[in-house]
């Protein structure tokens, strides 16, 4: 049984964070495990409270996994503070978990900050140098690189700068592209650039798309896929989840985590 671990915050609304990650792992047939870094009071209308765990509690959760079950891949989501980032980085190094996917969660859909300002330095110093893949959206890539990203060339420059921080592979997501008709993700593996373009779906129900994409990528790495093919599957997974949407709540609703499997089952008939 292939195994994947998510180290992230809990979303009480079920659309993002730990909940989205575990749903994605299950749909992609890997055994999912979790380390909760913070509890959020959250729904489709926004984040109403953030309650971080202590570094000690997070370390104990990681050690419980590392000393018994182990994992084939790890993703990080909301880490919130520099102390938490340092603790997580130390444990990942301790257990030599090489398939590390970093989703640098900084701001919620409604605008709430999910990462303290001083934690950005810790992320760049401790976490990115041990990451196999980082999956920032455009605003996150701007914060991490200091660049303003408006064009495809800007994305490439940002990817180059992120690799200089020690990351092996960069995926800059295109959900914030200015093009209204399509979005383009950029993959840079330190040698070559690859782009993945999808039709943009007109919907407000995109809560948790970043978490879901990075979780799908992590699940595929856990099964032994290359980064390139893991990204291909993750793109297909999130595109299906957005296209076959569900209506939950009164704000930015979640995506449909069942859609990818349903699409494949219909295609195999």
CSV table of N, CA and C in Angstrom, one decimal, residues 138-260:
chain,number,residue,atom,x,y,z
A,138,UNK,N,0.4,32.4,-8.2
A,138,UNK,CA,1.2,33.6,-8.6
A,138,UNK,C,1.4,34.6,-7.5
A,139,UNK,N,0.4,34.9,-6.6
A,139,UNK,CA,0.7,35.8,-5.5
A,139,UNK,C,1.8,35.2,-4.5
A,140,UNK,N,1.7,33.9,-4.3
A,140,UNK,CA,2.7,33.3,-3.4
A,140,UNK,C,4.1,33.3,-4.0
A,141,UNK,N,4.2,33.1,-5.3
A,141,UNK,CA,5.5,33.1,-6.0
A,141,UNK,C,6.1,34.6,-6.0
A,142,UNK,N,5.2,35.5,-6.0
A,142,UNK,CA,5.6,36.9,-5.9
A,142,UNK,C,6.2,37.2,-4.6
A,143,UNK,N,5.6,36.8,-3.5
A,143,UNK,CA,6.1,37.0,-2.2
A,143,UNK,C,7.4,36.3,-2.0
A,144,UNK,N,7.6,35.1,-2.5
A,144,UNK,CA,8.8,34.3,-2.3
A,144,UNK,C,10.0,34.8,-3.1
A,145,UNK,N,9.7,35.5,-4.2
A,145,UNK,CA,10.8,35.9,-5.1
A,145,UNK,C,11.0,37.4,-5.1
A,146,UNK,N,10.0,38.2,-4.7
A,146,UNK,CA,10.0,39.6,-4.7
A,146,UNK,C,9.7,40.2,-6.1
A,147,UNK,N,9.3,39.3,-7.0
A,147,UNK,CA,9.0,39.7,-8.4
A,147,UNK,C,7.5,40.1,-8.5
A,148,UNK,N,7.2,40.9,-9.5
A,148,UNK,CA,5.8,41.1,-10.0
A,148,UNK,C,5.6,40.2,-11.2
A,149,UNK,N,4.6,39.3,-11.2
A,149,UNK,CA,4.5,38.3,-12.2
A,149,UNK,C,3.2,38.7,-13.1
A,150,UNK,N,3.4,39.1,-14.3
A,150,UNK,CA,2.4,39.5,-15.2
A,150,UNK,C,2.4,38.6,-16.5
A,151,UNK,N,3.5,38.1,-16.8
A,151,UNK,CA,3.7,37.4,-18.1
A,151,UNK,C,4.3,36.0,-18.0
A,152,UNK,N,4.3,35.3,-19.1
A,152,UNK,CA,4.9,34.0,-19.1
A,152,UNK,C,6.4,34.1,-18.7
A,153,UNK,N,7.1,35.1,-19.2
A,153,UNK,CA,8.5,35.3,-19.0
A,153,UNK,C,8.7,35.6,-17.5
A,154,UNK,N,7.8,36.4,-16.9
A,154,UNK,CA,7.9,36.6,-15.4
A,154,UNK,C,7.8,35.3,-14.6
A,155,UNK,N,6.9,34.4,-15.1
A,155,UNK,CA,6.8,33.1,-14.4
A,155,UNK,C,8.1,32.4,-14.5
A,156,UNK,N,8.7,32.4,-15.6
A,156,UNK,CA,10.0,31.7,-15.8
A,156,UNK,C,11.1,32.3,-14.9
A,157,UNK,N,11.1,33.6,-14.8
A,157,UNK,CA,12.1,34.2,-13.9
A,157,UNK,C,11.9,33.8,-12.5
A,158,UNK,N,10.6,33.8,-12.1
A,158,UNK,CA,10.3,33.4,-10.7
A,158,UNK,C,10.7,32.0,-10.4
A,159,UNK,N,10.5,31.1,-11.4
A,159,UNK,CA,10.8,29.7,-11.3
A,159,UNK,C,12.3,29.5,-11.1
A,160,UNK,N,13.1,30.3,-11.9
A,160,UNK,CA,14.6,30.2,-11.8
A,160,UNK,C,15.0,30.7,-10.4
A,161,UNK,N,14.4,31.7,-9.9
A,161,UNK,CA,14.8,32.2,-8.5
A,161,UNK,C,14.4,31.2,-7.4
A,162,UNK,N,13.3,30.5,-7.6
A,162,UNK,CA,12.9,29.5,-6.6
A,162,UNK,C,13.9,28.3,-6.6
A,163,UNK,N,14.3,27.9,-7.8
A,163,UNK,CA,15.3,26.8,-7.9
A,163,UNK,C,16.6,27.2,-7.2
A,164,UNK,N,16.9,28.5,-7.3
A,164,UNK,CA,18.2,29.0,-6.7
A,164,UNK,C,18.1,28.9,-5.2
A,165,UNK,N,16.9,28.8,-4.6
A,165,UNK,CA,16.7,28.6,-3.2
A,165,UNK,C,16.9,27.1,-2.7
A,166,UNK,N,17.0,26.3,-3.7
A,166,UNK,CA,17.3,24.9,-3.4
A,166,UNK,C,16.2,23.9,-3.8
A,167,UNK,N,15.1,24.4,-4.2
A,167,UNK,CA,14.0,23.5,-4.7
A,167,UNK,C,14.4,22.8,-5.9
A,168,UNK,N,14.0,21.5,-6.0
A,168,UNK,CA,14.3,20.7,-7.2
A,168,UNK,C,13.4,21.1,-8.4
A,169,UNK,N,12.1,21.2,-8.1
A,169,UNK,CA,11.2,21.4,-9.2
A,169,UNK,C,10.1,22.5,-8.7
A,170,UNK,N,9.8,23.4,-9.6
A,170,UNK,CA,8.8,24.4,-9.4
A,170,UNK,C,7.6,24.3,-10.3
A,171,UNK,N,6.4,24.3,-9.7
A,171,UNK,CA,5.2,24.4,-10.5
A,171,UNK,C,4.5,25.7,-10.1
A,172,UNK,N,4.5,26.7,-10.9
A,172,UNK,CA,3.8,27.9,-10.7
A,172,UNK,C,2.4,27.8,-11.3
A,173,UNK,N,1.4,27.8,-10.4
A,173,UNK,CA,0.0,27.6,-10.9
A,173,UNK,C,-0.5,28.8,-11.6
A,174,UNK,N,-1.4,28.6,-12.6
A,174,UNK,CA,-1.9,29.7,-13.4
A,174,UNK,C,-3.3,30.2,-13.1
A,175,UNK,N,-3.8,29.8,-11.9
A,175,UNK,CA,-5.2,30.2,-11.6
A,175,UNK,C,-5.4,31.7,-11.5
A,176,UNK,N,-4.3,32.5,-11.2
A,176,UNK,CA,-4.4,33.9,-11.1
A,176,UNK,C,-3.9,34.6,-12.4
A,177,UNK,N,-3.8,33.8,-13.5
A,177,UNK,CA,-3.5,34.4,-14.8
A,177,UNK,C,-4.5,35.5,-15.2
A,178,UNK,N,-4.1,36.5,-15.9
A,178,UNK,CA,-5.0,37.5,-16.4
A,178,UNK,C,-5.9,37.1,-17.5
A,179,UNK,N,-5.6,36.0,-18.2
A,179,UNK,CA,-6.4,35.5,-19.3
A,179,UNK,C,-7.7,34.9,-18.8
A,180,UNK,N,-8.8,35.4,-19.3
A,180,UNK,CA,-10.1,35.0,-18.8
A,180,UNK,C,-10.6,33.6,-19.3
A,181,UNK,N,-9.9,33.2,-20.4
A,181,UNK,CA,-10.4,31.9,-21.1
A,181,UNK,C,-9.6,30.7,-20.7
A,182,UNK,N,-8.4,30.8,-20.3
A,182,UNK,CA,-7.6,29.7,-19.9
A,182,UNK,C,-6.5,30.0,-18.9
A,183,UNK,N,-6.0,29.0,-18.2
A,183,UNK,CA,-4.9,29.2,-17.2
A,183,UNK,C,-3.8,28.2,-17.6
A,184,UNK,N,-2.6,28.7,-17.3
A,184,UNK,CA,-1.4,27.9,-17.7
A,184,UNK,C,-0.5,27.8,-16.5
A,185,UNK,N,-0.2,26.5,-16.1
A,185,UNK,CA,0.8,26.2,-15.1
A,185,UNK,C,2.1,26.0,-15.7
A,186,UNK,N,3.2,26.5,-15.1
A,186,UNK,CA,4.5,26.3,-15.5
A,186,UNK,C,5.3,25.4,-14.7
A,187,UNK,N,5.9,24.4,-15.3
A,187,UNK,CA,6.8,23.4,-14.6
A,187,UNK,C,8.3,23.7,-15.0
A,188,UNK,N,9.1,23.8,-14.0
A,188,UNK,CA,10.6,24.0,-14.2
A,188,UNK,C,11.3,23.0,-13.3
A,189,UNK,N,12.1,22.1,-13.9
A,189,UNK,CA,12.8,21.1,-13.2
A,189,UNK,C,14.3,21.4,-13.0
A,190,UNK,N,14.7,22.6,-13.3
A,190,UNK,CA,16.1,23.0,-13.2
A,190,UNK,C,16.8,22.9,-14.5
A,191,UNK,N,16.1,22.2,-15.5
A,191,UNK,CA,16.7,22.1,-16.8
A,191,UNK,C,15.8,22.6,-17.9
A,192,UNK,N,14.5,22.2,-17.8
A,192,UNK,CA,13.6,22.5,-18.9
A,192,UNK,C,12.3,23.1,-18.3
A,193,UNK,N,11.6,23.9,-19.2
A,193,UNK,CA,10.3,24.4,-18.8
A,193,UNK,C,9.3,23.6,-19.6
A,194,UNK,N,8.1,23.4,-18.9
A,194,UNK,CA,7.0,22.7,-19.5
A,194,UNK,C,5.7,23.5,-19.1
A,195,UNK,N,4.8,23.6,-20.0
A,195,UNK,CA,3.5,24.3,-19.6
A,195,UNK,C,2.4,23.4,-19.8
A,196,UNK,N,1.3,23.6,-18.9
A,196,UNK,CA,0.1,22.8,-18.9
A,196,UNK,C,-1.0,23.8,-19.0
A,197,UNK,N,-1.8,23.9,-20.0
A,197,UNK,CA,-2.9,24.8,-20.2
A,197,UNK,C,-4.2,24.1,-20.2
A,198,UNK,N,-5.2,24.7,-19.4
A,198,UNK,CA,-6.5,24.2,-19.3
A,198,UNK,C,-7.5,25.4,-19.5
A,199,UNK,N,-8.7,25.0,-20.0
A,199,UNK,CA,-9.8,25.9,-20.2
A,199,UNK,C,-10.2,26.4,-18.8
A,200,UNK,N,-10.4,27.7,-18.6
A,200,UNK,CA,-10.9,28.2,-17.4
A,200,UNK,C,-12.4,28.0,-17.2
A,201,UNK,N,-12.8,27.5,-16.1
A,201,UNK,CA,-14.2,27.2,-15.8
A,201,UNK,C,-14.8,28.4,-15.1
A,202,UNK,N,-15.9,29.0,-15.6
A,202,UNK,CA,-16.5,30.1,-14.9
A,202,UNK,C,-17.3,29.6,-13.7
A,203,UNK,N,-16.7,29.7,-12.5
A,203,UNK,CA,-17.4,29.2,-11.3
A,203,UNK,C,-16.8,29.9,-10.1
A,204,UNK,N,-17.5,30.1,-9.0
A,204,UNK,CA,-17.0,30.6,-7.8
A,204,UNK,C,-16.6,29.5,-6.8
A,205,UNK,N,-16.9,28.3,-7.2
A,205,UNK,CA,-16.6,27.1,-6.3
A,205,UNK,C,-15.2,26.6,-6.6
A,206,UNK,N,-14.2,27.3,-6.0
A,206,UNK,CA,-12.8,26.9,-6.2
A,206,UNK,C,-12.1,26.9,-4.9
A,207,UNK,N,-12.8,26.8,-3.8
A,207,UNK,CA,-12.2,26.7,-2.5
A,207,UNK,C,-11.4,25.4,-2.4
A,208,UNK,N,-10.1,25.5,-2.0
A,208,UNK,CA,-9.3,24.3,-1.8
A,208,UNK,C,-8.6,23.8,-3.1
A,209,UNK,N,-8.7,24.5,-4.2
A,209,UNK,CA,-8.1,24.0,-5.4
A,209,UNK,C,-6.5,23.8,-5.3
A,210,UNK,N,-5.9,24.7,-4.6
A,210,UNK,CA,-4.4,24.6,-4.4
A,210,UNK,C,-4.1,23.4,-3.6
A,211,UNK,N,-4.8,23.2,-2.5
A,211,UNK,CA,-4.6,22.0,-1.6
A,211,UNK,C,-4.8,20.7,-2.4
A,212,UNK,N,-5.9,20.7,-3.1
A,212,UNK,CA,-6.2,19.5,-3.8
A,212,UNK,C,-5.2,19.1,-4.9
A,213,UNK,N,-4.8,20.2,-5.7
A,213,UNK,CA,-3.8,19.9,-6.7
A,213,UNK,C,-2.5,19.4,-6.1
A,214,UNK,N,-2.0,20.0,-5.1
A,214,UNK,CA,-0.7,19.5,-4.5
A,214,UNK,C,-0.9,18.1,-3.8
A,215,UNK,N,-2.1,17.9,-3.3
A,215,UNK,CA,-2.3,16.5,-2.7
A,215,UNK,C,-2.3,15.5,-3.8
A,216,UNK,N,-2.9,15.8,-4.9
A,216,UNK,CA,-2.9,14.8,-6.1
A,216,UNK,C,-1.5,14.6,-6.6
A,217,UNK,N,-0.7,15.6,-6.7
A,217,UNK,CA,0.7,15.5,-7.1
A,217,UNK,C,1.4,14.6,-6.1
A,218,UNK,N,1.2,14.8,-4.8
A,218,UNK,CA,1.9,14.0,-3.8
A,218,UNK,C,1.5,12.6,-3.8
A,219,UNK,N,0.2,12.3,-4.1
A,219,UNK,CA,-0.3,10.9,-4.2
A,219,UNK,C,0.4,10.2,-5.3
A,220,UNK,N,0.5,10.9,-6.4
A,220,UNK,CA,1.2,10.2,-7.6
A,220,UNK,C,2.7,10.0,-7.3
A,221,UNK,N,3.3,10.9,-6.7
A,221,UNK,CA,4.7,10.7,-6.3
A,221,UNK,C,4.8,9.5,-5.4
A,222,UNK,N,3.9,9.3,-4.5
A,222,UNK,CA,3.9,8.2,-3.5
A,222,UNK,C,3.8,6.9,-4.3
A,223,UNK,N,3.1,6.9,-5.4
A,223,UNK,CA,3.0,5.7,-6.2
A,223,UNK,C,4.1,5.4,-7.2
A,224,UNK,N,5.1,6.4,-7.2
A,224,UNK,CA,6.3,6.2,-8.0
A,224,UNK,C,6.3,6.9,-9.3
A,225,UNK,N,5.4,7.8,-9.5
A,225,UNK,CA,5.4,8.6,-10.8
A,225,UNK,C,6.5,9.6,-10.8
A,226,UNK,N,7.0,10.0,-12.0
A,226,UNK,CA,7.9,11.1,-12.1
A,226,UNK,C,7.1,12.4,-11.8
A,227,UNK,N,7.9,13.5,-11.5
A,227,UNK,CA,7.2,14.7,-11.2
A,227,UNK,C,6.3,15.2,-12.4
A,228,UNK,N,6.9,15.0,-13.6
A,228,UNK,CA,6.1,15.5,-14.8
A,228,UNK,C,4.8,14.8,-14.9
A,229,UNK,N,4.8,13.4,-14.8
A,229,UNK,CA,3.5,12.7,-14.9
A,229,UNK,C,2.6,12.9,-13.6
A,230,UNK,N,3.2,13.1,-12.5
A,230,UNK,CA,2.4,13.5,-11.3
A,230,UNK,C,1.7,14.8,-11.5
A,231,UNK,N,2.3,15.7,-12.1
A,231,UNK,CA,1.7,17.0,-12.4
A,231,UNK,C,0.6,16.8,-13.5
A,232,UNK,N,0.8,16.0,-14.5
A,232,UNK,CA,-0.2,15.7,-15.5
A,232,UNK,C,-1.5,15.2,-14.8
A,233,UNK,N,-1.3,14.2,-13.9
A,233,UNK,CA,-2.5,13.6,-13.3
A,233,UNK,C,-3.1,14.6,-12.3
A,234,UNK,N,-2.3,15.4,-11.6
A,234,UNK,CA,-2.9,16.4,-10.7
A,234,UNK,C,-3.7,17.4,-11.4
A,235,UNK,N,-3.2,17.8,-12.6
A,235,UNK,CA,-3.9,18.8,-13.5
A,235,UNK,C,-5.3,18.2,-13.9
A,236,UNK,N,-5.3,16.9,-14.3
A,236,UNK,CA,-6.5,16.3,-14.7
A,236,UNK,C,-7.5,16.1,-13.5
A,237,UNK,N,-6.9,15.8,-12.4
A,237,UNK,CA,-7.7,15.7,-11.2
A,237,UNK,C,-8.5,16.9,-10.8
A,238,UNK,N,-7.7,18.1,-10.7
A,238,UNK,CA,-8.3,19.3,-10.3
A,238,UNK,C,-9.2,19.9,-11.4
A,239,UNK,N,-8.9,19.7,-12.6
A,239,UNK,CA,-9.8,20.2,-13.7
A,239,UNK,C,-11.1,19.5,-13.6
A,240,UNK,N,-11.1,18.2,-13.4
A,240,UNK,CA,-12.4,17.4,-13.3
A,240,UNK,C,-13.2,17.9,-12.1
A,241,UNK,N,-12.4,18.1,-11.0
A,241,UNK,CA,-13.1,18.5,-9.7
A,241,UNK,C,-13.8,19.9,-9.8
A,242,UNK,N,-13.2,20.8,-10.7
A,242,UNK,CA,-13.8,22.1,-10.9
A,242,UNK,C,-15.0,22.0,-11.9
A,243,UNK,N,-14.7,21.2,-13.0
A,243,UNK,CA,-15.8,21.1,-14.0
A,243,UNK,C,-17.0,20.5,-13.5
A,244,UNK,N,-16.9,19.4,-12.8
A,244,UNK,CA,-18.1,18.7,-12.2
A,244,UNK,C,-18.3,19.2,-10.8
A,245,UNK,N,-18.7,20.5,-10.7
A,245,UNK,CA,-18.8,21.1,-9.4
A,245,UNK,C,-20.0,20.7,-8.6
A,246,UNK,N,-19.9,21.1,-7.3
A,246,UNK,CA,-21.0,20.8,-6.4
A,246,UNK,C,-21.3,22.1,-5.7
A,247,UNK,N,-22.5,22.2,-5.3
A,247,UNK,CA,-23.0,23.5,-4.6
A,247,UNK,C,-23.1,23.2,-3.1
A,248,UNK,N,-22.2,23.8,-2.3
A,248,UNK,CA,-22.1,23.7,-0.9
A,248,UNK,C,-21.9,25.0,-0.3
A,249,UNK,N,-22.7,25.5,0.6
A,249,UNK,CA,-22.5,26.8,1.2
A,249,UNK,C,-22.9,28.0,0.4
A,250,UNK,N,-22.6,29.2,0.9
A,250,UNK,CA,-23.1,30.4,0.3
A,250,UNK,C,-22.0,31.3,-0.2
A,251,UNK,N,-20.8,30.8,-0.2
A,251,UNK,CA,-19.6,31.6,-0.7
A,251,UNK,C,-18.8,30.9,-1.7
A,252,UNK,N,-17.5,30.8,-1.5
A,252,UNK,CA,-16.6,30.1,-2.4
A,252,UNK,C,-16.7,28.6,-2.0
A,253,UNK,N,-17.5,27.8,-2.8
A,253,UNK,CA,-17.7,26.4,-2.4
A,253,UNK,C,-16.5,25.6,-2.8
A,254,UNK,N,-16.5,24.3,-2.3
A,254,UNK,CA,-15.4,23.4,-2.6
A,254,UNK,C,-15.5,22.8,-4.0
A,255,UNK,N,-14.5,22.1,-4.4
A,255,UNK,CA,-14.5,21.3,-5.6
A,255,UNK,C,-15.0,19.9,-5.4
A,256,UNK,N,-15.3,19.2,-6.4
A,256,UNK,CA,-15.8,17.8,-6.3
A,256,UNK,C,-14.7,16.8,-6.4
A,257,UNK,N,-14.3,16.3,-5.2
A,257,UNK,CA,-13.1,15.4,-5.2
A,257,UNK,C,-13.5,14.0,-5.8
A,258,UNK,N,-14.7,13.7,-6.0
A,258,UNK,CA,-15.1,12.4,-6.6
A,258,UNK,C,-15.1,12.4,-8.2
A,259,UNK,N,-15.0,13.6,-8.7
A,259,UNK,CA,-15.2,13.8,-10.2
A,259,UNK,C,-14.2,13.0,-11.0
A,260,UNK,N,-12.9,13.0,-10.6
A,260,UNK,CA,-11.9,12.4,-11.4
A,260,UNK,C,-12.1,10.9,-11.5
